[in-house]
């Protein structure tokens, strides 16, 4: 199921109700709204690529923000059209031949991994998925400033994004509807005769529309970040001849090295997974898959630096990183200070915030027999 969806982030609104503030560039917890929306799709395994649709004059600024936040799945930033349907089509045209299309509001920065996955699962089964939230308020029909009736709220729902459709379904609806104007993409498919499946939305998946929405979003993040978060990472690689032994960026003299798609720096990999785990942003296998040739022989300290930048771009501060390397041989104590410096530099931390320790397993297990080296890491962020 991995990578079947191309995401279109619709971010071409005028922010007319934001008192002159462009909501895309408004910062929540240290991260611009548009970056928060894209980061959710960046780390989701169902999503293979992202296209952002925005105003012509905002293209360069949006690209700079997303590049700075490590959105490696970004395929293009394109200009919108005169209507939402035209804008979304411009975005879809920028995607590759993906099976499904997820259309998401760039002003919904709090979309969760669970919601994206639920929408994906429903779309894979039914061909479409729209997240909905039941109305909790009593609803009235009003005409000429007078109440003319009460609406049965049991069958009334608020619609959210991402809205996910099969590619064929979307283009068939687009062909049938031409230039008709719709307030959301689901309405276009409804008008084309399709029945759209729904899944449960999320109350926190708010759309930033007014200044009060922005303040509420900031309140949500401040509440989440009031306590430190802890992450744990673990990795292991086999020792083989003909490879360098790289640990935390240090080339350690030894007759064997670690086998892997990258430079196989087991300690750096554990540290990266700890950071991503603390921020609930996935793992390095999703960010840097070993099926991608561009990561063949990659410098893992550069990968760790990218991970730290992604964590920071999500509004987190790294408090400390503690790494334990498990190896029977060679002796690593002479190199641990250099390892600490490398990790601190990669993560923009002070030397004192990083600990690197080495231990053996008294000849037990695969590390004790010299078959491989393992590493575990724990970190705290806030």
mmCIF file of C-alpha atoms in Angstrom:
data_model
loop_
_atom_site.group_PDB
_atom_site.id
_atom_site.type_symbol
_atom_site.label_atom_id
_atom_site.label_comp_id
_atom_site.label_asym_id
_atom_site.label_seq_id
_atom_site.Cartn_x
_atom_site.Cartn_y
_atom_site.Cartn_z
ATOM 1 C CA UNK A 1 0.000 0.000 0.000
ATOM 2 C CA UNK A 2 3.008 2.312 0.414
ATOM 3 C CA UNK A 3 3.353 5.396 -1.792
ATOM 4 C CA UNK A 4 0.138 5.083 -3.792
ATOM 5 C CA UNK A 5 -1.016 8.655 -3.150
ATOM 6 C CA UNK A 6 0.070 11.986 -4.595
ATOM 7 C CA UNK A 7 -0.849 14.917 -2.354
ATOM 8 C CA UNK A 8 -2.039 18.287 -3.642
ATOM 9 C CA UNK A 9 -1.886 21.017 -0.996
ATOM 10 C CA UNK A 10 -4.298 23.807 -1.909
ATOM 11 C CA UNK A 11 -2.777 27.021 -0.571
ATOM 12 C CA UNK A 12 -3.932 29.739 -2.909
ATOM 13 C CA UNK A 13 -6.440 31.526 -0.684
ATOM 14 C CA UNK A 14 -6.498 35.260 -0.175
ATOM 15 C CA UNK A 15 -6.519 35.212 3.677
ATOM 16 C CA UNK A 16 -9.252 37.854 3.434
ATOM 17 C CA UNK A 17 -10.465 37.219 6.987
ATOM 18 C CA UNK A 18 -7.003 37.356 8.581
ATOM 19 C CA UNK A 19 -6.790 41.136 9.070
ATOM 20 C CA UNK A 20 -4.020 41.539 6.507
ATOM 21 C CA UNK A 21 -1.963 38.537 7.693
ATOM 22 C CA UNK A 22 -1.100 35.776 5.198
ATOM 23 C CA UNK A 23 -2.061 32.636 7.095
ATOM 24 C CA UNK A 24 0.282 30.420 5.046
ATOM 25 C CA UNK A 25 3.316 32.194 6.467
ATOM 26 C CA UNK A 26 1.921 32.619 9.980
ATOM 27 C CA UNK A 27 4.059 30.742 12.488
ATOM 28 C CA UNK A 28 2.663 28.212 14.964
ATOM 29 C CA UNK A 29 5.155 26.694 17.378
ATOM 30 C CA UNK A 30 8.071 27.952 15.297
ATOM 31 C CA UNK A 31 6.770 26.467 12.017
ATOM 32 C CA UNK A 32 4.839 28.252 9.219
ATOM 33 C CA UNK A 33 1.304 26.957 8.662
ATOM 34 C CA UNK A 34 2.045 25.743 5.112
ATOM 35 C CA UNK A 35 5.088 23.787 6.312
ATOM 36 C CA UNK A 36 3.105 22.084 9.074
ATOM 37 C CA UNK A 37 0.511 20.928 6.543
ATOM 38 C CA UNK A 38 3.178 19.555 4.181
ATOM 39 C CA UNK A 39 5.254 17.869 6.892
ATOM 40 C CA UNK A 40 2.301 15.619 7.761
ATOM 41 C CA UNK A 41 2.314 14.233 4.210
ATOM 42 C CA UNK A 42 6.117 14.185 4.033
ATOM 43 C CA UNK A 43 6.358 11.545 6.768
ATOM 44 C CA UNK A 44 3.317 9.478 5.702
ATOM 45 C CA UNK A 45 4.207 6.201 3.994
ATOM 46 C CA UNK A 46 1.078 6.258 1.798
ATOM 47 C CA UNK A 47 2.222 9.483 0.116
ATOM 48 C CA UNK A 48 4.881 9.437 -2.602
ATOM 49 C CA UNK A 49 4.959 13.092 -3.661
ATOM 50 C CA UNK A 50 3.584 16.535 -2.894
ATOM 51 C CA UNK A 51 2.561 19.453 -5.104
ATOM 52 C CA UNK A 52 1.627 22.779 -3.533
ATOM 53 C CA UNK A 53 -0.724 25.194 -5.290
ATOM 54 C CA UNK A 54 -0.411 28.829 -4.284
ATOM 55 C CA UNK A 55 -0.592 32.372 -5.616
ATOM 56 C CA UNK A 56 1.881 33.235 -8.364
ATOM 57 C CA UNK A 57 3.572 35.844 -6.197
ATOM 58 C CA UNK A 58 4.001 33.371 -3.310
ATOM 59 C CA UNK A 59 5.633 30.505 -5.231
ATOM 60 C CA UNK A 60 9.248 31.408 -4.454
ATOM 61 C CA UNK A 61 8.562 32.078 -0.765
ATOM 62 C CA UNK A 62 6.625 28.824 -0.330
ATOM 63 C CA UNK A 63 9.364 26.807 -2.015
ATOM 64 C CA UNK A 64 12.048 28.412 0.171
ATOM 65 C CA UNK A 65 10.071 27.553 3.328
ATOM 66 C CA UNK A 66 9.430 23.948 2.314
ATOM 67 C CA UNK A 67 13.000 23.360 1.149
ATOM 68 C CA UNK A 68 14.195 24.707 4.485
ATOM 69 C CA UNK A 69 11.904 22.304 6.327
ATOM 70 C CA UNK A 70 13.231 19.241 4.504
ATOM 71 C CA UNK A 71 10.139 18.467 2.402
ATOM 72 C CA UNK A 72 11.974 16.063 0.099
ATOM 73 C CA UNK A 73 8.730 14.720 -1.421
ATOM 74 C CA UNK A 74 7.958 18.168 -2.848
ATOM 75 C CA UNK A 75 7.647 17.790 -6.612
ATOM 76 C CA UNK A 76 6.494 21.278 -7.528
ATOM 77 C CA UNK A 77 4.996 24.545 -6.331
ATOM 78 C CA UNK A 78 2.553 25.773 -8.965
ATOM 79 C CA UNK A 79 0.247 28.740 -9.484
ATOM 80 C CA UNK A 80 -3.476 28.402 -8.851
ATOM 81 C CA UNK A 81 -6.348 29.229 -11.183
ATOM 82 C CA UNK A 82 -9.460 31.383 -10.960
ATOM 83 C CA UNK A 83 -11.458 28.743 -9.058
ATOM 84 C CA UNK A 84 -10.644 26.016 -6.543
ATOM 85 C CA UNK A 85 -11.291 23.326 -9.158
ATOM 86 C CA UNK A 86 -8.868 24.976 -11.589
ATOM 87 C CA UNK A 87 -6.267 25.393 -8.875
ATOM 88 C CA UNK A 88 -6.493 21.777 -7.768
ATOM 89 C CA UNK A 89 -6.271 20.612 -11.389
ATOM 90 C CA UNK A 90 -3.061 22.621 -11.780
ATOM 91 C CA UNK A 91 -1.709 20.758 -8.775
ATOM 92 C CA UNK A 92 -2.836 17.353 -9.999
ATOM 93 C CA UNK A 93 -1.210 18.036 -13.370
ATOM 94 C CA UNK A 94 2.080 18.434 -11.493
ATOM 95 C CA UNK A 95 1.881 14.931 -10.014
ATOM 96 C CA UNK A 96 3.218 11.730 -11.524
ATOM 97 C CA UNK A 97 0.900 8.873 -12.489
ATOM 98 C CA UNK A 98 -0.094 8.054 -8.893
ATOM 99 C CA UNK A 99 -3.126 5.817 -8.258
ATOM 100 C CA UNK A 100 -4.844 8.157 -5.821
ATOM 101 C CA UNK A 101 -4.948 11.894 -5.249
ATOM 102 C CA UNK A 102 -5.203 13.458 -1.777
ATOM 103 C CA UNK A 103 -6.385 17.064 -1.821
ATOM 104 C CA UNK A 104 -5.701 18.941 1.391
ATOM 105 C CA UNK A 105 -6.187 22.519 2.542
ATOM 106 C CA UNK A 106 -2.863 24.195 3.225
ATOM 107 C CA UNK A 107 -4.630 26.067 6.017
ATOM 108 C CA UNK A 108 -5.235 22.807 7.941
ATOM 109 C CA UNK A 109 -1.854 22.417 9.689
ATOM 110 C CA UNK A 110 -2.957 19.908 12.347
ATOM 111 C CA UNK A 111 -3.860 16.932 10.155
ATOM 112 C CA UNK A 112 -2.722 13.764 11.925
ATOM 113 C CA UNK A 113 -1.057 10.637 10.604
ATOM 114 C CA UNK A 114 -4.075 8.638 11.778
ATOM 115 C CA UNK A 115 -6.442 10.784 9.725
ATOM 116 C CA UNK A 116 -4.295 10.543 6.588
ATOM 117 C CA UNK A 117 -4.046 6.774 7.029
ATOM 118 C CA UNK A 118 -7.774 6.377 7.683
ATOM 119 C CA UNK A 119 -8.566 8.345 4.525
ATOM 120 C CA UNK A 120 -6.062 6.258 2.561
ATOM 121 C CA UNK A 121 -7.481 2.952 3.808
ATOM 122 C CA UNK A 122 -11.053 4.008 2.978
ATOM 123 C CA UNK A 123 -10.055 5.243 -0.476
ATOM 124 C CA UNK A 124 -8.149 2.041 -1.256
ATOM 125 C CA UNK A 125 -11.290 0.071 -0.418
ATOM 126 C CA UNK A 126 -13.990 2.354 -1.873
ATOM 127 C CA UNK A 127 -12.233 4.517 -4.435
ATOM 128 C CA UNK A 128 -12.828 7.700 -2.437
ATOM 129 C CA UNK A 129 -12.687 9.059 1.099
ATOM 130 C CA UNK A 130 -13.814 12.287 2.716
ATOM 131 C CA UNK A 131 -13.322 12.915 6.457
ATOM 132 C CA UNK A 132 -16.397 14.254 8.230
ATOM 133 C CA UNK A 133 -17.215 15.458 11.733
ATOM 134 C CA UNK A 134 -20.800 15.309 13.088
ATOM 135 C CA UNK A 135 -22.455 18.562 14.032
ATOM 136 C CA UNK A 136 -22.755 19.025 17.797
ATOM 137 C CA UNK A 137 -24.889 22.168 17.550
ATOM 138 C CA UNK A 138 -28.589 22.482 16.880
ATOM 139 C CA UNK A 139 -29.022 23.698 13.298
ATOM 140 C CA UNK A 140 -31.665 26.154 12.058
ATOM 141 C CA UNK A 141 -32.829 27.187 8.612
ATOM 142 C CA UNK A 142 -32.947 30.981 8.374
ATOM 143 C CA UNK A 143 -34.603 33.182 5.786
ATOM 144 C CA UNK A 144 -34.887 36.974 5.838
ATOM 145 C CA UNK A 145 -33.338 37.033 9.323
ATOM 146 C CA UNK A 146 -36.047 34.703 10.672
ATOM 147 C CA UNK A 147 -35.863 31.049 11.722
ATOM 148 C CA UNK A 148 -38.026 28.964 9.402
ATOM 149 C CA UNK A 149 -37.193 25.489 10.665
ATOM 150 C CA UNK A 150 -34.906 23.131 12.565
ATOM 151 C CA UNK A 151 -32.546 20.859 10.654
ATOM 152 C CA UNK A 152 -32.109 17.253 11.732
ATOM 153 C CA UNK A 153 -28.457 17.314 12.761
ATOM 154 C CA UNK A 154 -28.167 13.518 12.867
ATOM 155 C CA UNK A 155 -27.470 13.475 9.136
ATOM 156 C CA UNK A 156 -25.493 16.726 8.887
ATOM 157 C CA UNK A 157 -21.690 16.672 8.986
ATOM 158 C CA UNK A 158 -18.841 19.136 8.624
ATOM 159 C CA UNK A 159 -16.459 18.140 5.839
ATOM 160 C CA UNK A 160 -12.680 18.291 6.203
ATOM 161 C CA UNK A 161 -9.611 17.438 4.159
ATOM 162 C CA UNK A 162 -7.658 15.462 3.009
ATOM 163 C CA UNK A 163 -10.162 14.253 0.443
ATOM 164 C CA UNK A 164 -8.803 11.228 -1.392
ATOM 165 C CA UNK A 165 -10.029 9.993 -4.794
ATOM 166 C CA UNK A 166 -8.795 7.514 -7.345
ATOM 167 C CA UNK A 167 -7.049 9.300 -10.182
ATOM 168 C CA UNK A 168 -9.480 7.931 -12.775
ATOM 169 C CA UNK A 169 -12.503 9.024 -10.744
ATOM 170 C CA UNK A 170 -11.126 12.535 -10.304
ATOM 171 C CA UNK A 171 -10.357 13.102 -13.983
ATOM 172 C CA UNK A 172 -13.705 11.664 -15.079
ATOM 173 C CA UNK A 173 -15.512 14.109 -12.773
ATOM 174 C CA UNK A 174 -13.354 16.975 -14.012
ATOM 175 C CA UNK A 175 -14.228 16.136 -17.598
ATOM 176 C CA UNK A 176 -17.949 16.026 -16.824
ATOM 177 C CA UNK A 177 -18.084 19.220 -14.767
ATOM 178 C CA UNK A 178 -15.902 21.485 -16.891
ATOM 179 C CA UNK A 179 -15.555 24.940 -15.328
ATOM 180 C CA UNK A 180 -18.378 24.634 -12.775
ATOM 181 C CA UNK A 181 -17.577 26.200 -9.394
ATOM 182 C CA UNK A 182 -17.557 24.054 -6.246
ATOM 183 C CA UNK A 183 -16.584 24.849 -2.667
ATOM 184 C CA UNK A 184 -14.795 21.533 -2.243
ATOM 185 C CA UNK A 185 -13.586 18.693 -4.444
ATOM 186 C CA UNK A 186 -16.069 16.182 -3.088
ATOM 187 C CA UNK A 187 -18.904 18.352 -4.470
ATOM 188 C CA UNK A 188 -17.455 18.050 -7.978
ATOM 189 C CA UNK A 189 -17.478 14.272 -7.810
ATOM 190 C CA UNK A 190 -20.974 14.263 -6.306
ATOM 191 C CA UNK A 191 -22.193 16.386 -9.224
ATOM 192 C CA UNK A 192 -20.669 13.822 -11.570
ATOM 193 C CA UNK A 193 -22.780 11.052 -10.081
ATOM 194 C CA UNK A 194 -20.240 9.406 -7.803
ATOM 195 C CA UNK A 195 -21.087 8.168 -4.325
ATOM 196 C CA UNK A 196 -18.350 9.273 -1.947
ATOM 197 C CA UNK A 197 -17.284 7.207 1.048
ATOM 198 C CA UNK A 198 -16.697 8.947 4.372
ATOM 199 C CA UNK A 199 -14.454 8.285 7.331
ATOM 200 C CA UNK A 200 -14.241 9.891 10.750
ATOM 201 C CA UNK A 201 -12.609 13.310 10.761
ATOM 202 C CA UNK A 202 -10.867 14.904 13.729
ATOM 203 C CA UNK A 203 -11.954 17.865 15.827
ATOM 204 C CA UNK A 204 -8.378 19.139 16.023
ATOM 205 C CA UNK A 205 -8.079 19.216 12.214
ATOM 206 C CA UNK A 206 -9.141 22.862 12.185
ATOM 207 C CA UNK A 207 -8.851 25.203 9.236
ATOM 208 C CA UNK A 208 -7.088 28.497 9.891
ATOM 209 C CA UNK A 209 -9.599 31.017 8.560
ATOM 210 C CA UNK A 210 -9.590 33.881 11.052
ATOM 211 C CA UNK A 211 -7.117 35.405 13.476
ATOM 212 C CA UNK A 212 -8.873 33.626 16.339
ATOM 213 C CA UNK A 213 -8.254 30.270 14.622
ATOM 214 C CA UNK A 214 -4.564 31.125 14.478
ATOM 215 C CA UNK A 215 -4.481 31.961 18.168
ATOM 216 C CA UNK A 216 -6.335 28.744 19.007
ATOM 217 C CA UNK A 217 -3.792 26.777 16.973
ATOM 218 C CA UNK A 218 -0.962 28.376 18.890
ATOM 219 C CA UNK A 219 -2.712 27.510 22.143
ATOM 220 C CA UNK A 220 -2.962 23.859 21.040
ATOM 221 C CA UNK A 221 0.756 23.674 20.275
ATOM 222 C CA UNK A 222 1.827 25.449 23.440
ATOM 223 C CA UNK A 223 -0.235 22.959 25.424
ATOM 224 C CA UNK A 224 1.351 20.018 23.611
ATOM 225 C CA UNK A 225 4.867 21.367 24.026
ATOM 226 C CA UNK A 226 4.586 22.227 27.740
ATOM 227 C CA UNK A 227 6.251 18.904 28.626
ATOM 228 C CA UNK A 228 9.375 17.297 27.229
ATOM 229 C CA UNK A 229 8.962 14.357 24.850
ATOM 230 C CA UNK A 230 11.263 11.349 24.844
ATOM 231 C CA UNK A 231 12.301 9.201 21.883
ATOM 232 C CA UNK A 232 14.146 5.892 21.586
ATOM 233 C CA UNK A 233 16.093 4.564 18.603
ATOM 234 C CA UNK A 234 17.814 1.260 17.923
ATOM 235 C CA UNK A 235 19.786 -0.063 14.972
ATOM 236 C CA UNK A 236 22.111 -2.933 14.097
ATOM 237 C CA UNK A 237 24.422 -3.677 11.163
ATOM 238 C CA UNK A 238 26.551 -6.670 10.224
ATOM 239 C CA UNK A 239 30.362 -6.432 10.256
ATOM 240 C CA UNK A 240 31.996 -7.402 6.948
ATOM 241 C CA UNK A 241 35.398 -7.103 5.319
ATOM 242 C CA UNK A 242 36.057 -4.421 2.725
ATOM 243 C CA UNK A 243 34.007 -1.680 4.414
ATOM 244 C CA UNK A 244 35.007 1.280 6.587
ATOM 245 C CA UNK A 245 33.784 1.331 10.190
ATOM 246 C CA UNK A 246 31.980 4.671 10.593
ATOM 247 C CA UNK A 247 30.447 5.503 13.980
ATOM 248 C CA UNK A 248 28.953 8.938 14.668
ATOM 249 C CA UNK A 249 30.898 10.192 11.679
ATOM 250 C CA UNK A 250 34.263 8.912 12.953
ATOM 251 C CA UNK A 251 36.289 6.583 10.718
ATOM 252 C CA UNK A 252 37.385 4.054 13.357
ATOM 253 C CA UNK A 253 40.452 1.951 12.414
ATOM 254 C CA UNK A 254 39.371 -1.710 12.208
ATOM 255 C CA UNK A 255 39.727 -4.673 9.863
ATOM 256 C CA UNK A 256 35.976 -4.749 9.206
ATOM 257 C CA UNK A 257 33.199 -2.256 8.610
ATOM 258 C CA UNK A 258 29.423 -2.199 8.781
ATOM 259 C CA UNK A 259 27.305 -3.359 5.868
ATOM 260 C CA UNK A 260 24.459 -1.131 4.713
ATOM 261 C CA UNK A 261 22.934 0.913 1.894
ATOM 262 C CA UNK A 262 24.419 4.132 3.297
ATOM 263 C CA UNK A 263 27.702 4.298 5.183
ATOM 264 C CA UNK A 264 25.910 2.090 7.789
ATOM 265 C CA UNK A 265 26.671 4.415 10.712
ATOM 266 C CA UNK A 266 24.627 2.445 13.214
ATOM 267 C CA UNK A 267 24.983 5.048 15.986
ATOM 268 C CA UNK A 268 23.863 7.954 13.803
ATOM 269 C CA UNK A 269 20.878 5.891 12.624
ATOM 270 C CA UNK A 270 19.826 5.156 16.206
ATOM 271 C CA UNK A 271 20.105 8.841 17.129
ATOM 272 C CA UNK A 272 18.038 9.879 14.093
ATOM 273 C CA UNK A 273 15.289 7.395 14.925
ATOM 274 C CA UNK A 274 15.223 8.585 18.538
ATOM 275 C CA UNK A 275 14.682 12.179 17.393
ATOM 276 C CA UNK A 276 11.984 11.226 14.903
ATOM 277 C CA UNK A 277 10.304 9.030 17.505
ATOM 278 C CA UNK A 278 10.208 11.811 20.076
ATOM 279 C CA UNK A 279 8.521 14.115 17.580
ATOM 280 C CA UNK A 280 6.272 11.302 16.212
ATOM 281 C CA UNK A 281 7.571 11.957 12.683
ATOM 282 C CA UNK A 282 8.174 8.398 11.507
ATOM 283 C CA UNK A 283 11.594 6.824 11.070
ATOM 284 C CA UNK A 284 14.656 7.103 8.857
ATOM 285 C CA UNK A 285 13.525 4.184 6.715
ATOM 286 C CA UNK A 286 10.625 6.304 5.514
ATOM 287 C CA UNK A 287 12.658 9.468 5.043
ATOM 288 C CA UNK A 288 15.708 7.820 3.457
ATOM 289 C CA UNK A 289 14.569 4.461 2.005
ATOM 290 C CA UNK A 290 17.268 1.922 1.179
ATOM 291 C CA UNK A 291 15.544 1.386 -2.173
ATOM 292 C CA UNK A 292 16.525 4.892 -3.274
ATOM 293 C CA UNK A 293 19.862 4.984 -5.069
ATOM 294 C CA UNK A 294 20.532 8.576 -4.076
ATOM 295 C CA UNK A 295 21.181 7.317 -0.533
ATOM 296 C CA UNK A 296 23.671 4.661 -1.634
ATOM 297 C CA UNK A 297 26.822 5.276 0.416
ATOM 298 C CA UNK A 298 25.227 8.348 2.006
ATOM 299 C CA UNK A 299 26.979 10.147 4.859
ATOM 300 C CA UNK A 300 24.743 9.298 7.818
ATOM 301 C CA UNK A 301 25.786 12.423 9.699
ATOM 302 C CA UNK A 302 24.235 14.460 6.881
ATOM 303 C CA UNK A 303 21.080 12.375 7.244
ATOM 304 C CA UNK A 304 21.128 13.029 10.997
ATOM 305 C CA UNK A 305 21.521 16.756 10.309
ATOM 306 C CA UNK A 306 18.450 16.632 8.024
ATOM 307 C CA UNK A 307 16.458 14.816 10.718
ATOM 308 C CA UNK A 308 17.440 17.412 13.329
ATOM 309 C CA UNK A 309 16.370 20.195 10.956
ATOM 310 C CA UNK A 310 12.985 18.507 10.414
ATOM 311 C CA UNK A 311 12.495 18.115 14.167
ATOM 312 C CA UNK A 312 13.440 21.753 14.725
ATOM 313 C CA UNK A 313 11.179 22.885 11.886
ATOM 314 C CA UNK A 314 8.285 21.240 13.716
ATOM 315 C CA UNK A 315 8.846 23.663 16.561
ATOM 316 C CA UNK A 316 10.865 21.362 18.828
ATOM 317 C CA UNK A 317 14.120 22.050 20.645
ATOM 318 C CA UNK A 318 16.571 19.188 21.217
ATOM 319 C CA UNK A 319 17.441 18.957 24.909
ATOM 320 C CA UNK A 320 19.825 15.999 24.923
ATOM 321 C CA UNK A 321 20.881 12.871 23.038
ATOM 322 C CA UNK A 322 22.377 9.804 24.746
ATOM 323 C CA UNK A 323 23.882 7.078 22.506
ATOM 324 C CA UNK A 324 25.184 3.660 23.562
ATOM 325 C CA UNK A 325 27.219 1.627 21.062
ATOM 326 C CA UNK A 326 27.429 -2.128 21.678
ATOM 327 C CA UNK A 327 30.562 -3.721 20.170
ATOM 328 C CA UNK A 328 32.976 -6.389 21.376
ATOM 329 C CA UNK A 329 35.741 -4.886 19.248
ATOM 330 C CA UNK A 330 37.312 -2.436 18.554
ATOM 331 C CA UNK A 331 37.776 -0.334 21.667
ATOM 332 C CA UNK A 332 35.795 2.836 21.117
ATOM 333 C CA UNK A 333 36.569 4.902 24.231
ATOM 334 C CA UNK A 334 39.361 6.894 22.492
ATOM 335 C CA UNK A 335 36.868 8.136 19.901
ATOM 336 C CA UNK A 336 33.769 9.004 21.933
ATOM 337 C CA UNK A 337 34.580 12.712 22.416
ATOM 338 C CA UNK A 338 34.993 13.169 18.665
ATOM 339 C CA UNK A 339 31.713 11.305 18.164
ATOM 340 C CA UNK A 340 29.991 13.646 20.624
ATOM 341 C CA UNK A 341 31.289 16.690 18.755
ATOM 342 C CA UNK A 342 30.069 15.319 15.430
ATOM 343 C CA UNK A 343 26.590 14.601 16.740
ATOM 344 C CA UNK A 344 26.400 17.987 18.473
ATOM 345 C CA UNK A 345 27.393 19.753 15.251
ATOM 346 C CA UNK A 346 24.896 17.789 13.175
ATOM 347 C CA UNK A 347 22.061 18.536 15.593
ATOM 348 C CA UNK A 348 23.060 22.150 16.377
ATOM 349 C CA UNK A 349 23.507 21.209 20.039
ATOM 350 C CA UNK A 350 26.152 21.992 22.601
ATOM 351 C CA UNK A 351 28.795 19.336 23.235
ATOM 352 C CA UNK A 352 27.438 18.947 26.781
ATOM 353 C CA UNK A 353 23.995 17.958 25.428
ATOM 354 C CA UNK A 354 25.345 14.830 23.750
ATOM 355 C CA UNK A 355 26.557 11.628 25.375
ATOM 356 C CA UNK A 356 28.208 8.726 23.543
ATOM 357 C CA UNK A 357 29.126 5.554 25.435
ATOM 358 C CA UNK A 358 30.494 2.210 24.341
ATOM 359 C CA UNK A 359 30.024 -1.198 25.947
ATOM 360 C CA UNK A 360 30.489 -4.894 25.196
ATOM 361 C CA UNK A 361 28.187 -7.842 25.839
ATOM 362 C CA UNK A 362 30.862 -10.007 27.422
ATOM 363 C CA UNK A 363 31.145 -12.218 24.367
ATOM 364 C CA UNK A 364 27.401 -12.929 24.254
ATOM 365 C CA UNK A 365 25.081 -12.603 21.280
ATOM 366 C CA UNK A 366 25.846 -11.381 17.763
ATOM 367 C CA UNK A 367 27.725 -8.337 19.023
ATOM 368 C CA UNK A 368 29.744 -10.416 21.464
ATOM 369 C CA UNK A 369 30.752 -12.827 18.722
ATOM 370 C CA UNK A 370 31.828 -9.959 16.476
ATOM 371 C CA UNK A 371 29.125 -10.547 13.860
ATOM 372 C CA UNK A 372 27.809 -7.002 14.111
ATOM 373 C CA UNK A 373 27.479 -3.778 16.057
ATOM 374 C CA UNK A 374 24.307 -2.396 17.646
ATOM 375 C CA UNK A 375 23.454 1.048 18.925
ATOM 376 C CA UNK A 376 20.665 2.460 21.048
ATOM 377 C CA UNK A 377 19.820 6.111 21.573
ATOM 378 C CA UNK A 378 17.446 8.071 23.720
ATOM 379 C CA UNK A 379 16.688 11.776 23.430
ATOM 380 C CA UNK A 380 14.496 14.475 24.899
ATOM 381 C CA UNK A 381 12.882 17.352 23.002
ATOM 382 C CA UNK A 382 10.470 20.059 24.008
#
